[in-house]
């Protein structure tokens, strides 16, 4: 599926025209063109590559998946790779969608490597800020980055809520330790994946804002600065969440150790109390006469000794918080 748009003098003039008409529109110095390709093969980019003079290495990166978020500069264009993400709150699993983009002076070519990237959301952002369209390719790139960074921010916020719920569960009265361990490990895995796509965006956005790129004019500078601020906040938030997940895991293990110590302390205390009547009755179980042998008062005396000593041990353990 191919999506196209052409802007002239900051006004949307046409959209969804055939990709073969791209060269015709680019002959007008006032035209800015957007072309979107979904899961193309390298051969599908051959015509576009010749038309725009795209570098062979950039074309290879555009069709191969799992590229690092980056911004590469070539002689006639720049090549951008970024990821939109989404966190499934039910499972704690992070889903990412890779996008590659070619940035020239008057054209933006986006390559979606799967069907999960919501390009319609990007188009809506362009339409909502049509007053910035005179910024040319910089305007198009801003809408694209703004959407991508917002998905990062939303994922971080959702993950923060999940980790906060996990933190509350640690101190619950009845804890499902197996379920908590499974969920904490899944969130930690998602957090590592999120960190891998969020942190490099600082360098990407910062590079695009440099003056030697000639991409961001004075009108767009505050908007790019806002995107960069969101990138920084998402990056710092991701780092803090990683430390928080580690702390929750350590706290959970510590609480499990404390609970085990309490159980062992109580079991040991009750065993000590039970040992008193066992020792007394065991002593009287010898085949030798003892005080009160075959006398009623001997039975009551031994019973009284058992009760008194057991009660004394119970009171002593209770005062020491062993029971």
PDB file of C-alpha atoms in Angstrom:
ATOM      1  CA  UNK A   1       0.000   0.000   0.000  1.00  0.00           C
ATOM      2  CA  UNK A   2       1.332   3.436  -1.009  1.00  0.00           C
ATOM      3  CA  UNK A   3       0.314   6.769   0.520  1.00  0.00           C
ATOM      4  CA  UNK A   4       1.334  10.086  -1.051  1.00  0.00           C
ATOM      5  CA  UNK A   5       0.900  13.796  -0.445  1.00  0.00           C
ATOM      6  CA  UNK A   6       2.223  16.967  -2.030  1.00  0.00           C
ATOM      7  CA  UNK A   7       2.353  20.428  -0.439  1.00  0.00           C
ATOM      8  CA  UNK A   8       2.945  23.648  -2.367  1.00  0.00           C
ATOM      9  CA  UNK A   9       3.744  26.841  -0.515  1.00  0.00           C
ATOM     10  CA  UNK A  10       2.579  25.215   2.709  1.00  0.00           C
ATOM     11  CA  UNK A  11      -0.799  24.102   1.345  1.00  0.00           C
ATOM     12  CA  UNK A  12      -1.887  20.521   0.805  1.00  0.00           C
ATOM     13  CA  UNK A  13      -2.516  20.297  -2.925  1.00  0.00           C
ATOM     14  CA  UNK A  14      -3.010  16.590  -3.626  1.00  0.00           C
ATOM     15  CA  UNK A  15      -2.802  13.206  -1.959  1.00  0.00           C
ATOM     16  CA  UNK A  16      -2.914   9.521  -2.828  1.00  0.00           C
ATOM     17  CA  UNK A  17      -1.560  10.142  -6.316  1.00  0.00           C
ATOM     18  CA  UNK A  18       0.435   7.339  -8.018  1.00  0.00           C
ATOM     19  CA  UNK A  19       4.031   6.989  -6.924  1.00  0.00           C
ATOM     20  CA  UNK A  20       5.073   7.269 -10.576  1.00  0.00           C
ATOM     21  CA  UNK A  21       4.059  10.960 -10.481  1.00  0.00           C
ATOM     22  CA  UNK A  22       6.611  11.695  -7.742  1.00  0.00           C
ATOM     23  CA  UNK A  23       9.222  13.001 -10.164  1.00  0.00           C
ATOM     24  CA  UNK A  24       6.668  15.302 -11.825  1.00  0.00           C
ATOM     25  CA  UNK A  25       5.852  16.990  -8.524  1.00  0.00           C
ATOM     26  CA  UNK A  26       9.503  17.317  -7.543  1.00  0.00           C
ATOM     27  CA  UNK A  27      10.207  19.356 -10.656  1.00  0.00           C
ATOM     28  CA  UNK A  28       8.435  22.242  -8.945  1.00  0.00           C
ATOM     29  CA  UNK A  29      10.879  23.895  -6.481  1.00  0.00           C
ATOM     30  CA  UNK A  30       7.928  24.929  -4.283  1.00  0.00           C
ATOM     31  CA  UNK A  31       6.644  21.355  -3.850  1.00  0.00           C
ATOM     32  CA  UNK A  32       7.246  19.131  -0.826  1.00  0.00           C
ATOM     33  CA  UNK A  33       6.324  15.468  -1.248  1.00  0.00           C
ATOM     34  CA  UNK A  34       5.560  12.662   1.185  1.00  0.00           C
ATOM     35  CA  UNK A  35       5.616   9.015   0.107  1.00  0.00           C
ATOM     36  CA  UNK A  36       4.755   6.134   2.417  1.00  0.00           C
ATOM     37  CA  UNK A  37       5.520   2.476   1.675  1.00  0.00           C
ATOM     38  CA  UNK A  38       4.319  -0.493   3.729  1.00  0.00           C
ATOM     39  CA  UNK A  39       6.641  -3.532   4.006  1.00  0.00           C
ATOM     40  CA  UNK A  40       8.377  -2.970   0.648  1.00  0.00           C
ATOM     41  CA  UNK A  41      11.073  -5.202  -0.819  1.00  0.00           C
ATOM     42  CA  UNK A  42      14.418  -3.812  -1.907  1.00  0.00           C
ATOM     43  CA  UNK A  43      13.291  -3.931  -5.543  1.00  0.00           C
ATOM     44  CA  UNK A  44      10.277  -1.777  -4.665  1.00  0.00           C
ATOM     45  CA  UNK A  45      12.635   0.964  -3.523  1.00  0.00           C
ATOM     46  CA  UNK A  46      14.805   0.803  -6.632  1.00  0.00           C
ATOM     47  CA  UNK A  47      12.813   3.397  -8.577  1.00  0.00           C
ATOM     48  CA  UNK A  48      12.522   5.726  -5.600  1.00  0.00           C
ATOM     49  CA  UNK A  49      16.222   5.266  -4.906  1.00  0.00           C
ATOM     50  CA  UNK A  50      17.185   6.344  -8.417  1.00  0.00           C
ATOM     51  CA  UNK A  51      14.778   9.261  -8.380  1.00  0.00           C
ATOM     52  CA  UNK A  52      15.975  10.690  -5.066  1.00  0.00           C
ATOM     53  CA  UNK A  53      19.582   9.490  -5.203  1.00  0.00           C
ATOM     54  CA  UNK A  54      19.307   7.335  -2.078  1.00  0.00           C
ATOM     55  CA  UNK A  55      22.436   5.613  -0.800  1.00  0.00           C
ATOM     56  CA  UNK A  56      22.618   1.847  -1.232  1.00  0.00           C
ATOM     57  CA  UNK A  57      23.394   1.241   2.452  1.00  0.00           C
ATOM     58  CA  UNK A  58      20.405   3.310   3.515  1.00  0.00           C
ATOM     59  CA  UNK A  59      18.129   1.333   1.192  1.00  0.00           C
ATOM     60  CA  UNK A  60      19.415  -1.921   2.693  1.00  0.00           C
ATOM     61  CA  UNK A  61      18.726  -0.674   6.222  1.00  0.00           C
ATOM     62  CA  UNK A  62      15.242   0.408   5.165  1.00  0.00           C
ATOM     63  CA  UNK A  63      14.184  -3.122   4.213  1.00  0.00           C
ATOM     64  CA  UNK A  64      16.018  -5.075   6.923  1.00  0.00           C
ATOM     65  CA  UNK A  65      14.390  -5.203  10.349  1.00  0.00           C
ATOM     66  CA  UNK A  66      15.725  -4.657  13.874  1.00  0.00           C
ATOM     67  CA  UNK A  67      17.841  -1.611  13.134  1.00  0.00           C
ATOM     68  CA  UNK A  68      19.038   0.578  15.978  1.00  0.00           C
ATOM     69  CA  UNK A  69      17.238   3.945  16.323  1.00  0.00           C
ATOM     70  CA  UNK A  70      19.603   6.305  14.521  1.00  0.00           C
ATOM     71  CA  UNK A  71      20.091   9.188  12.107  1.00  0.00           C
ATOM     72  CA  UNK A  72      22.638   8.651   9.336  1.00  0.00           C
ATOM     73  CA  UNK A  73      23.733  11.475   7.043  1.00  0.00           C
ATOM     74  CA  UNK A  74      24.620  10.958   3.408  1.00  0.00           C
ATOM     75  CA  UNK A  75      25.547  13.395   0.681  1.00  0.00           C
ATOM     76  CA  UNK A  76      22.040  14.067  -0.638  1.00  0.00           C
ATOM     77  CA  UNK A  77      19.804  12.909   2.201  1.00  0.00           C
ATOM     78  CA  UNK A  78      19.518  11.636   5.758  1.00  0.00           C
ATOM     79  CA  UNK A  79      18.256   8.262   6.907  1.00  0.00           C
ATOM     80  CA  UNK A  80      16.183   7.892  10.078  1.00  0.00           C
ATOM     81  CA  UNK A  81      15.180   4.743  11.995  1.00  0.00           C
ATOM     82  CA  UNK A  82      12.783   4.856  14.948  1.00  0.00           C
ATOM     83  CA  UNK A  83      10.222   2.706  16.756  1.00  0.00           C
ATOM     84  CA  UNK A  84       6.660   3.309  17.868  1.00  0.00           C
ATOM     85  CA  UNK A  85       5.755   1.192  20.906  1.00  0.00           C
ATOM     86  CA  UNK A  86       2.688   0.005  22.786  1.00  0.00           C
ATOM     87  CA  UNK A  87       2.416  -1.707  26.179  1.00  0.00           C
ATOM     88  CA  UNK A  88      -0.234  -4.365  26.734  1.00  0.00           C
ATOM     89  CA  UNK A  89      -1.444  -3.616  30.256  1.00  0.00           C
ATOM     90  CA  UNK A  90      -2.966  -7.069  30.606  1.00  0.00           C
ATOM     91  CA  UNK A  91       0.213  -9.034  29.972  1.00  0.00           C
ATOM     92  CA  UNK A  92       2.898  -6.386  30.514  1.00  0.00           C
ATOM     93  CA  UNK A  93       4.316  -7.157  27.043  1.00  0.00           C
ATOM     94  CA  UNK A  94       5.815  -4.385  24.922  1.00  0.00           C
ATOM     95  CA  UNK A  95       5.103  -4.350  21.177  1.00  0.00           C
ATOM     96  CA  UNK A  96       7.252  -2.218  18.890  1.00  0.00           C
ATOM     97  CA  UNK A  97       6.780  -1.170  15.283  1.00  0.00           C
ATOM     98  CA  UNK A  98       9.812  -0.172  13.239  1.00  0.00           C
ATOM     99  CA  UNK A  99       9.844   2.735  10.811  1.00  0.00           C
ATOM    100  CA  UNK A 100      12.550   3.923   8.414  1.00  0.00           C
ATOM    101  CA  UNK A 101      12.524   7.332   6.726  1.00  0.00           C
ATOM    102  CA  UNK A 102      14.522   9.097   4.017  1.00  0.00           C
ATOM    103  CA  UNK A 103      14.828  12.853   4.460  1.00  0.00           C
ATOM    104  CA  UNK A 104      15.740  15.013   1.475  1.00  0.00           C
ATOM    105  CA  UNK A 105      15.414  18.751   0.915  1.00  0.00           C
ATOM    106  CA  UNK A 106      11.922  18.451  -0.535  1.00  0.00           C
ATOM    107  CA  UNK A 107      10.773  14.892   0.120  1.00  0.00           C
ATOM    108  CA  UNK A 108      10.023  12.566   3.023  1.00  0.00           C
ATOM    109  CA  UNK A 109       9.826   8.837   2.282  1.00  0.00           C
ATOM    110  CA  UNK A 110       8.592   6.643   5.139  1.00  0.00           C
ATOM    111  CA  UNK A 111       8.978   2.868   5.111  1.00  0.00           C
ATOM    112  CA  UNK A 112       6.814   0.887   7.538  1.00  0.00           C
ATOM    113  CA  UNK A 113       8.289  -2.538   8.195  1.00  0.00           C
ATOM    114  CA  UNK A 114       5.071  -4.016   9.589  1.00  0.00           C
ATOM    115  CA  UNK A 115       1.382  -3.260   9.657  1.00  0.00           C
ATOM    116  CA  UNK A 116       1.271  -2.115  13.300  1.00  0.00           C
ATOM    117  CA  UNK A 117       2.622   1.407  12.786  1.00  0.00           C
ATOM    118  CA  UNK A 118      -0.349   3.794  12.895  1.00  0.00           C
ATOM    119  CA  UNK A 119       0.462   6.104   9.995  1.00  0.00           C
ATOM    120  CA  UNK A 120      -3.056   7.545  10.150  1.00  0.00           C
ATOM    121  CA  UNK A 121      -2.217   9.041  13.553  1.00  0.00           C
ATOM    122  CA  UNK A 122       0.755  10.811  11.954  1.00  0.00           C
ATOM    123  CA  UNK A 123      -1.438  12.156   9.157  1.00  0.00           C
ATOM    124  CA  UNK A 124      -3.905  13.510  11.724  1.00  0.00           C
ATOM    125  CA  UNK A 125      -1.088  15.373  13.457  1.00  0.00           C
ATOM    126  CA  UNK A 126      -0.100  16.955  10.170  1.00  0.00           C
ATOM    127  CA  UNK A 127      -3.689  18.022   9.537  1.00  0.00           C
ATOM    128  CA  UNK A 128      -4.045  19.417  13.069  1.00  0.00           C
ATOM    129  CA  UNK A 129      -0.974  21.612  12.611  1.00  0.00           C
ATOM    130  CA  UNK A 130      -1.483  22.638   8.998  1.00  0.00           C
ATOM    131  CA  UNK A 131      -0.375  26.180   9.850  1.00  0.00           C
ATOM    132  CA  UNK A 132       3.207  24.853  10.144  1.00  0.00           C
ATOM    133  CA  UNK A 133       3.220  23.264   6.691  1.00  0.00           C
ATOM    134  CA  UNK A 134       5.387  26.055   5.307  1.00  0.00           C
ATOM    135  CA  UNK A 135       8.216  24.399   7.216  1.00  0.00           C
ATOM    136  CA  UNK A 136       8.427  21.817   4.428  1.00  0.00           C
ATOM    137  CA  UNK A 137      10.088  18.509   5.236  1.00  0.00           C
ATOM    138  CA  UNK A 138      10.840  19.734   8.758  1.00  0.00           C
ATOM    139  CA  UNK A 139       7.099  20.051   9.350  1.00  0.00           C
ATOM    140  CA  UNK A 140       6.494  16.475   8.161  1.00  0.00           C
ATOM    141  CA  UNK A 141       9.360  15.077  10.234  1.00  0.00           C
ATOM    142  CA  UNK A 142       8.104  16.901  13.328  1.00  0.00           C
ATOM    143  CA  UNK A 143       4.657  15.278  13.072  1.00  0.00           C
ATOM    144  CA  UNK A 144       6.290  11.887  12.614  1.00  0.00           C
ATOM    145  CA  UNK A 145       8.650  12.272  15.586  1.00  0.00           C
ATOM    146  CA  UNK A 146       5.944  13.789  17.764  1.00  0.00           C
ATOM    147  CA  UNK A 147       3.789  10.686  17.295  1.00  0.00           C
ATOM    148  CA  UNK A 148       6.683   8.271  17.902  1.00  0.00           C
ATOM    149  CA  UNK A 149       7.875  10.037  21.046  1.00  0.00           C
ATOM    150  CA  UNK A 150       4.319  10.236  22.379  1.00  0.00           C
ATOM    151  CA  UNK A 151       4.034   6.438  22.081  1.00  0.00           C
ATOM    152  CA  UNK A 152       7.239   6.179  24.121  1.00  0.00           C
ATOM    153  CA  UNK A 153       5.826   8.506  26.763  1.00  0.00           C
ATOM    154  CA  UNK A 154       2.510   6.647  26.925  1.00  0.00           C
ATOM    155  CA  UNK A 155       4.308   3.299  27.251  1.00  0.00           C
ATOM    156  CA  UNK A 156       6.505   4.622  30.056  1.00  0.00           C
ATOM    157  CA  UNK A 157       3.476   6.015  31.863  1.00  0.00           C
ATOM    158  CA  UNK A 158       1.571   2.731  31.495  1.00  0.00           C
ATOM    159  CA  UNK A 159       4.604   0.818  32.730  1.00  0.00           C
ATOM    160  CA  UNK A 160       4.857   3.138  35.727  1.00  0.00           C
ATOM    161  CA  UNK A 161       1.250   2.302  36.624  1.00  0.00           C
ATOM    162  CA  UNK A 162       1.965  -1.419  36.282  1.00  0.00           C
ATOM    163  CA  UNK A 163       5.068  -1.192  38.466  1.00  0.00           C
ATOM    164  CA  UNK A 164       3.171   0.834  41.074  1.00  0.00           C
ATOM    165  CA  UNK A 165       0.492  -1.886  41.203  1.00  0.00           C
ATOM    166  CA  UNK A 166       3.260  -4.468  41.518  1.00  0.00           C
ATOM    167  CA  UNK A 167       4.773  -2.467  44.372  1.00  0.00           C
ATOM    168  CA  UNK A 168       1.450  -2.425  46.240  1.00  0.00           C
ATOM    169  CA  UNK A 169       1.131  -6.177  45.763  1.00  0.00           C
ATOM    170  CA  UNK A 170       4.473  -6.788  47.461  1.00  0.00           C
ATOM    171  CA  UNK A 171       3.050  -5.635  50.795  1.00  0.00           C
ATOM    172  CA  UNK A 172      -0.307  -7.387  50.419  1.00  0.00           C
ATOM    173  CA  UNK A 173      -1.331  -9.758  53.200  1.00  0.00           C
ATOM    174  CA  UNK A 174      -1.680 -12.728  50.867  1.00  0.00           C
ATOM    175  CA  UNK A 175       0.899 -12.616  48.082  1.00  0.00           C
ATOM    176  CA  UNK A 176       1.052 -14.832  45.010  1.00  0.00           C
ATOM    177  CA  UNK A 177       4.834 -15.034  44.892  1.00  0.00           C
ATOM    178  CA  UNK A 178       4.965 -17.057  41.687  1.00  0.00           C
ATOM    179  CA  UNK A 179       2.634 -14.684  39.854  1.00  0.00           C
ATOM    180  CA  UNK A 180       4.502 -11.634  41.127  1.00  0.00           C
ATOM    181  CA  UNK A 181       7.850 -13.041  40.076  1.00  0.00           C
ATOM    182  CA  UNK A 182       6.527 -13.875  36.626  1.00  0.00           C
ATOM    183  CA  UNK A 183       5.000 -10.409  36.168  1.00  0.00           C
ATOM    184  CA  UNK A 184       8.021  -8.557  37.531  1.00  0.00           C
ATOM    185  CA  UNK A 185      10.336 -10.434  35.179  1.00  0.00           C
ATOM    186  CA  UNK A 186       8.021  -9.736  32.235  1.00  0.00           C
ATOM    187  CA  UNK A 187       7.916  -6.016  33.090  1.00  0.00           C
ATOM    188  CA  UNK A 188      11.676  -5.969  33.468  1.00  0.00           C
ATOM    189  CA  UNK A 189      12.045  -7.542  30.025  1.00  0.00           C
ATOM    190  CA  UNK A 190       9.638  -4.981  28.517  1.00  0.00           C
ATOM    191  CA  UNK A 191      11.485  -2.182  30.269  1.00  0.00           C
ATOM    192  CA  UNK A 192      14.799  -3.302  28.776  1.00  0.00           C
ATOM    193  CA  UNK A 193      13.203  -3.359  25.306  1.00  0.00           C
ATOM    194  CA  UNK A 194      11.674   0.089  25.877  1.00  0.00           C
ATOM    195  CA  UNK A 195      14.968   1.506  27.070  1.00  0.00           C
ATOM    196  CA  UNK A 196      16.659   0.181  23.922  1.00  0.00           C
ATOM    197  CA  UNK A 197      14.374   2.273  21.666  1.00  0.00           C
ATOM    198  CA  UNK A 198      13.912   5.344  23.881  1.00  0.00           C
ATOM    199  CA  UNK A 199      17.448   6.311  24.876  1.00  0.00           C
ATOM    200  CA  UNK A 200      18.888   6.666  21.332  1.00  0.00           C
ATOM    201  CA  UNK A 201      16.106   9.116  20.431  1.00  0.00           C
ATOM    202  CA  UNK A 202      17.884  11.854  22.377  1.00  0.00           C
ATOM    203  CA  UNK A 203      20.736  11.770  19.894  1.00  0.00           C
ATOM    204  CA  UNK A 204      18.367  11.483  16.921  1.00  0.00           C
ATOM    205  CA  UNK A 205      16.253  14.532  17.798  1.00  0.00           C
ATOM    206  CA  UNK A 206      19.265  16.546  18.900  1.00  0.00           C
ATOM    207  CA  UNK A 207      21.005  15.856  15.569  1.00  0.00           C
ATOM    208  CA  UNK A 208      17.947  16.899  13.581  1.00  0.00           C
ATOM    209  CA  UNK A 209      17.873  20.228  15.415  1.00  0.00           C
ATOM    210  CA  UNK A 210      21.427  21.111  14.407  1.00  0.00           C
ATOM    211  CA  UNK A 211      21.668  24.062  12.039  1.00  0.00           C
ATOM    212  CA  UNK A 212      23.840  22.247   9.517  1.00  0.00           C
ATOM    213  CA  UNK A 213      20.902  19.963   8.743  1.00  0.00           C
ATOM    214  CA  UNK A 214      18.871  22.948   7.479  1.00  0.00           C
ATOM    215  CA  UNK A 215      15.727  21.053   8.470  1.00  0.00           C
ATOM    216  CA  UNK A 216      14.338  23.106  11.347  1.00  0.00           C
ATOM    217  CA  UNK A 217      13.575  26.785  10.779  1.00  0.00           C
ATOM    218  CA  UNK A 218      12.864  29.390  13.437  1.00  0.00           C
ATOM    219  CA  UNK A 219       9.137  28.643  13.379  1.00  0.00           C
ATOM    220  CA  UNK A 220       9.623  24.909  13.994  1.00  0.00           C
ATOM    221  CA  UNK A 221      12.411  25.245  16.582  1.00  0.00           C
ATOM    222  CA  UNK A 222      10.069  25.528  19.621  1.00  0.00           C
ATOM    223  CA  UNK A 223       8.117  22.494  18.431  1.00  0.00           C
ATOM    224  CA  UNK A 224      11.244  20.380  18.029  1.00  0.00           C
ATOM    225  CA  UNK A 225      12.406  21.603  21.425  1.00  0.00           C
ATOM    226  CA  UNK A 226       9.121  20.354  22.877  1.00  0.00           C
ATOM    227  CA  UNK A 227       9.673  16.942  21.278  1.00  0.00           C
ATOM    228  CA  UNK A 228      13.207  16.874  22.651  1.00  0.00           C
ATOM    229  CA  UNK A 229      11.881  17.691  26.119  1.00  0.00           C
ATOM    230  CA  UNK A 230       9.493  14.734  25.889  1.00  0.00           C
ATOM    231  CA  UNK A 231      12.383  12.515  24.798  1.00  0.00           C
ATOM    232  CA  UNK A 232      14.421  13.563  27.821  1.00  0.00           C
ATOM    233  CA  UNK A 233      11.528  13.001  30.198  1.00  0.00           C
ATOM    234  CA  UNK A 234      10.792   9.558  28.742  1.00  0.00           C
ATOM    235  CA  UNK A 235      14.482   8.628  28.964  1.00  0.00           C
ATOM    236  CA  UNK A 236      14.836   9.759  32.572  1.00  0.00           C
ATOM    237  CA  UNK A 237      11.564   8.092  33.516  1.00  0.00           C
ATOM    238  CA  UNK A 238      12.731   4.831  31.923  1.00  0.00           C
ATOM    239  CA  UNK A 239      15.962   4.918  33.903  1.00  0.00           C
ATOM    240  CA  UNK A 240      14.127   5.528  37.177  1.00  0.00           C
ATOM    241  CA  UNK A 241      11.676   2.687  36.456  1.00  0.00           C
ATOM    242  CA  UNK A 242      14.549   0.285  35.869  1.00  0.00           C
ATOM    243  CA  UNK A 243      15.917   1.094  39.317  1.00  0.00           C
ATOM    244  CA  UNK A 244      12.422   0.790  40.792  1.00  0.00           C
ATOM    245  CA  UNK A 245      11.850  -2.676  39.330  1.00  0.00           C
ATOM    246  CA  UNK A 246      15.179  -3.816  40.756  1.00  0.00           C
ATOM    247  CA  UNK A 247      14.247  -2.380  44.157  1.00  0.00           C
ATOM    248  CA  UNK A 248      10.846  -4.107  44.107  1.00  0.00           C
ATOM    249  CA  UNK A 249      12.478  -7.428  43.301  1.00  0.00           C
ATOM    250  CA  UNK A 250      15.004  -7.011  46.117  1.00  0.00           C
ATOM    251  CA  UNK A 251      12.230  -5.963  48.517  1.00  0.00           C
ATOM    252  CA  UNK A 252      10.171  -9.011  47.572  1.00  0.00           C
ATOM    253  CA  UNK A 253      13.101 -11.337  48.264  1.00  0.00           C
ATOM    254  CA  UNK A 254      13.800  -9.548  51.549  1.00  0.00           C
ATOM    255  CA  UNK A 255      10.173  -9.876  52.680  1.00  0.00           C
ATOM    256  CA  UNK A 256      10.174 -13.553  51.755  1.00  0.00           C
ATOM    257  CA  UNK A 257      13.300 -14.015  53.865  1.00  0.00           C
ATOM    258  CA  UNK A 258      11.720 -12.157  56.786  1.00  0.00           C
ATOM    259  CA  UNK A 259       8.544 -14.239  56.554  1.00  0.00           C
ATOM    260  CA  UNK A 260      10.608 -17.411  56.511  1.00  0.00           C
ATOM    261  CA  UNK A 261      12.527 -16.259  59.592  1.00  0.00           C
ATOM    262  CA  UNK A 262       9.279 -15.524  61.426  1.00  0.00           C
ATOM    263  CA  UNK A 263       7.907 -18.958  60.566  1.00  0.00           C
ATOM    264  CA  UNK A 264      11.096 -20.679  61.679  1.00  0.00           C
ATOM    265  CA  UNK A 265      11.091 -18.667  64.926  1.00  0.00           C
ATOM    266  CA  UNK A 266       7.518 -19.658  65.746  1.00  0.00           C
ATOM    267  CA  UNK A 267       8.049 -23.290  64.833  1.00  0.00           C
ATOM    268  CA  UNK A 268      11.183 -23.426  66.975  1.00  0.00           C
ATOM    269  CA  UNK A 269       9.421 -21.789  69.932  1.00  0.00           C
ATOM    270  CA  UNK A 270       6.494 -24.197  69.812  1.00  0.00           C
ATOM    271  CA  UNK A 271       8.925 -27.105  69.474  1.00  0.00           C
ATOM    272  CA  UNK A 272      10.697 -25.922  72.628  1.00  0.00           C
ATOM    273  CA  UNK A 273       7.405 -25.740  74.526  1.00  0.00           C
ATOM    274  CA  UNK A 274       6.381 -29.194  73.371  1.00  0.00           C
ATOM    275  CA  UNK A 275       9.791 -30.545  74.354  1.00  0.00           C
ATOM    276  CA  UNK A 276       9.053 -29.888  78.071  1.00  0.00           C
ATOM    277  CA  UNK A 277       6.135 -32.335  78.468  1.00  0.00           C
ATOM    278  CA  UNK A 278       7.935 -34.756  76.182  1.00  0.00           C
ATOM    279  CA  UNK A 279      11.011 -34.698  78.439  1.00  0.00           C
ATOM    280  CA  UNK A 280       9.001 -35.061  81.651  1.00  0.00           C
ATOM    281  CA  UNK A 281       6.781 -37.868  80.408  1.00  0.00           C
ATOM    282  CA  UNK A 282       9.782 -39.529  78.846  1.00  0.00           C
ATOM    283  CA  UNK A 283      11.642 -39.390  82.152  1.00  0.00           C
ATOM    284  CA  UNK A 284       8.676 -40.867  84.001  1.00  0.00           C
ATOM    285  CA  UNK A 285       8.441 -43.540  81.341  1.00  0.00           C
ATOM    286  CA  UNK A 286      11.598 -45.240  82.726  1.00  0.00           C
ATOM    287  CA  UNK A 287      11.182 -48.607  84.379  1.00  0.00           C
ATOM    288  CA  UNK A 288      12.321 -47.248  87.769  1.00  0.00           C
ATOM    289  CA  UNK A 289      10.326 -45.878  90.705  1.00  0.00           C
ATOM    290  CA  UNK A 290      10.003 -42.092  90.864  1.00  0.00           C
ATOM    291  CA  UNK A 291       8.496 -39.668  93.426  1.00  0.00           C
ATOM    292  CA  UNK A 292       4.809 -40.407  93.631  1.00  0.00           C
ATOM    293  CA  UNK A 293       5.174 -43.754  91.806  1.00  0.00           C
ATOM    294  CA  UNK A 294       1.777 -45.490  91.609  1.00  0.00           C
ATOM    295  CA  UNK A 295       0.303 -42.630  93.654  1.00  0.00           C
ATOM    296  CA  UNK A 296      -2.413 -40.201  92.465  1.00  0.00           C
ATOM    297  CA  UNK A 297      -0.530 -37.168  93.721  1.00  0.00           C
ATOM    298  CA  UNK A 298       2.507 -38.187  91.592  1.00  0.00           C
ATOM    299  CA  UNK A 299       0.388 -37.911  88.428  1.00  0.00           C
ATOM    300  CA  UNK A 300      -0.984 -34.517  89.417  1.00  0.00           C
ATOM    301  CA  UNK A 301       2.470 -33.297  90.364  1.00  0.00           C
ATOM    302  CA  UNK A 302       3.947 -34.223  86.982  1.00  0.00           C
ATOM    303  CA  UNK A 303       0.956 -32.651  85.236  1.00  0.00           C
ATOM    304  CA  UNK A 304       1.399 -29.430  87.232  1.00  0.00           C
ATOM    305  CA  UNK A 305       5.119 -29.334  86.402  1.00  0.00           C
ATOM    306  CA  UNK A 306       4.334 -29.727  82.662  1.00  0.00           C
ATOM    307  CA  UNK A 307       1.723 -26.934  82.722  1.00  0.00           C
ATOM    308  CA  UNK A 308       3.858 -24.520  84.755  1.00  0.00           C
ATOM    309  CA  UNK A 309       7.040 -25.002  82.707  1.00  0.00           C
ATOM    310  CA  UNK A 310       5.179 -24.825  79.382  1.00  0.00           C
ATOM    311  CA  UNK A 311       3.372 -21.639  80.463  1.00  0.00           C
ATOM    312  CA  UNK A 312       6.660 -20.115  81.638  1.00  0.00           C
ATOM    313  CA  UNK A 313       8.302 -20.840  78.271  1.00  0.00           C
ATOM    314  CA  UNK A 314       5.292 -19.411  76.403  1.00  0.00           C
ATOM    315  CA  UNK A 315       5.421 -16.162  78.408  1.00  0.00           C
ATOM    316  CA  UNK A 316       9.181 -15.865  77.929  1.00  0.00           C
ATOM    317  CA  UNK A 317       8.983 -16.417  74.140  1.00  0.00           C
ATOM    318  CA  UNK A 318       6.061 -14.016  73.868  1.00  0.00           C
ATOM    319  CA  UNK A 319       8.002 -11.245  75.632  1.00  0.00           C
ATOM    320  CA  UNK A 320      10.910 -11.755  73.258  1.00  0.00           C
ATOM    321  CA  UNK A 321       8.540 -11.642  70.272  1.00  0.00           C
ATOM    322  CA  UNK A 322       9.336 -15.180  69.271  1.00  0.00           C
ATOM    323  CA  UNK A 323       5.629 -16.033  69.161  1.00  0.00           C
TER     324      UNK A 323
END
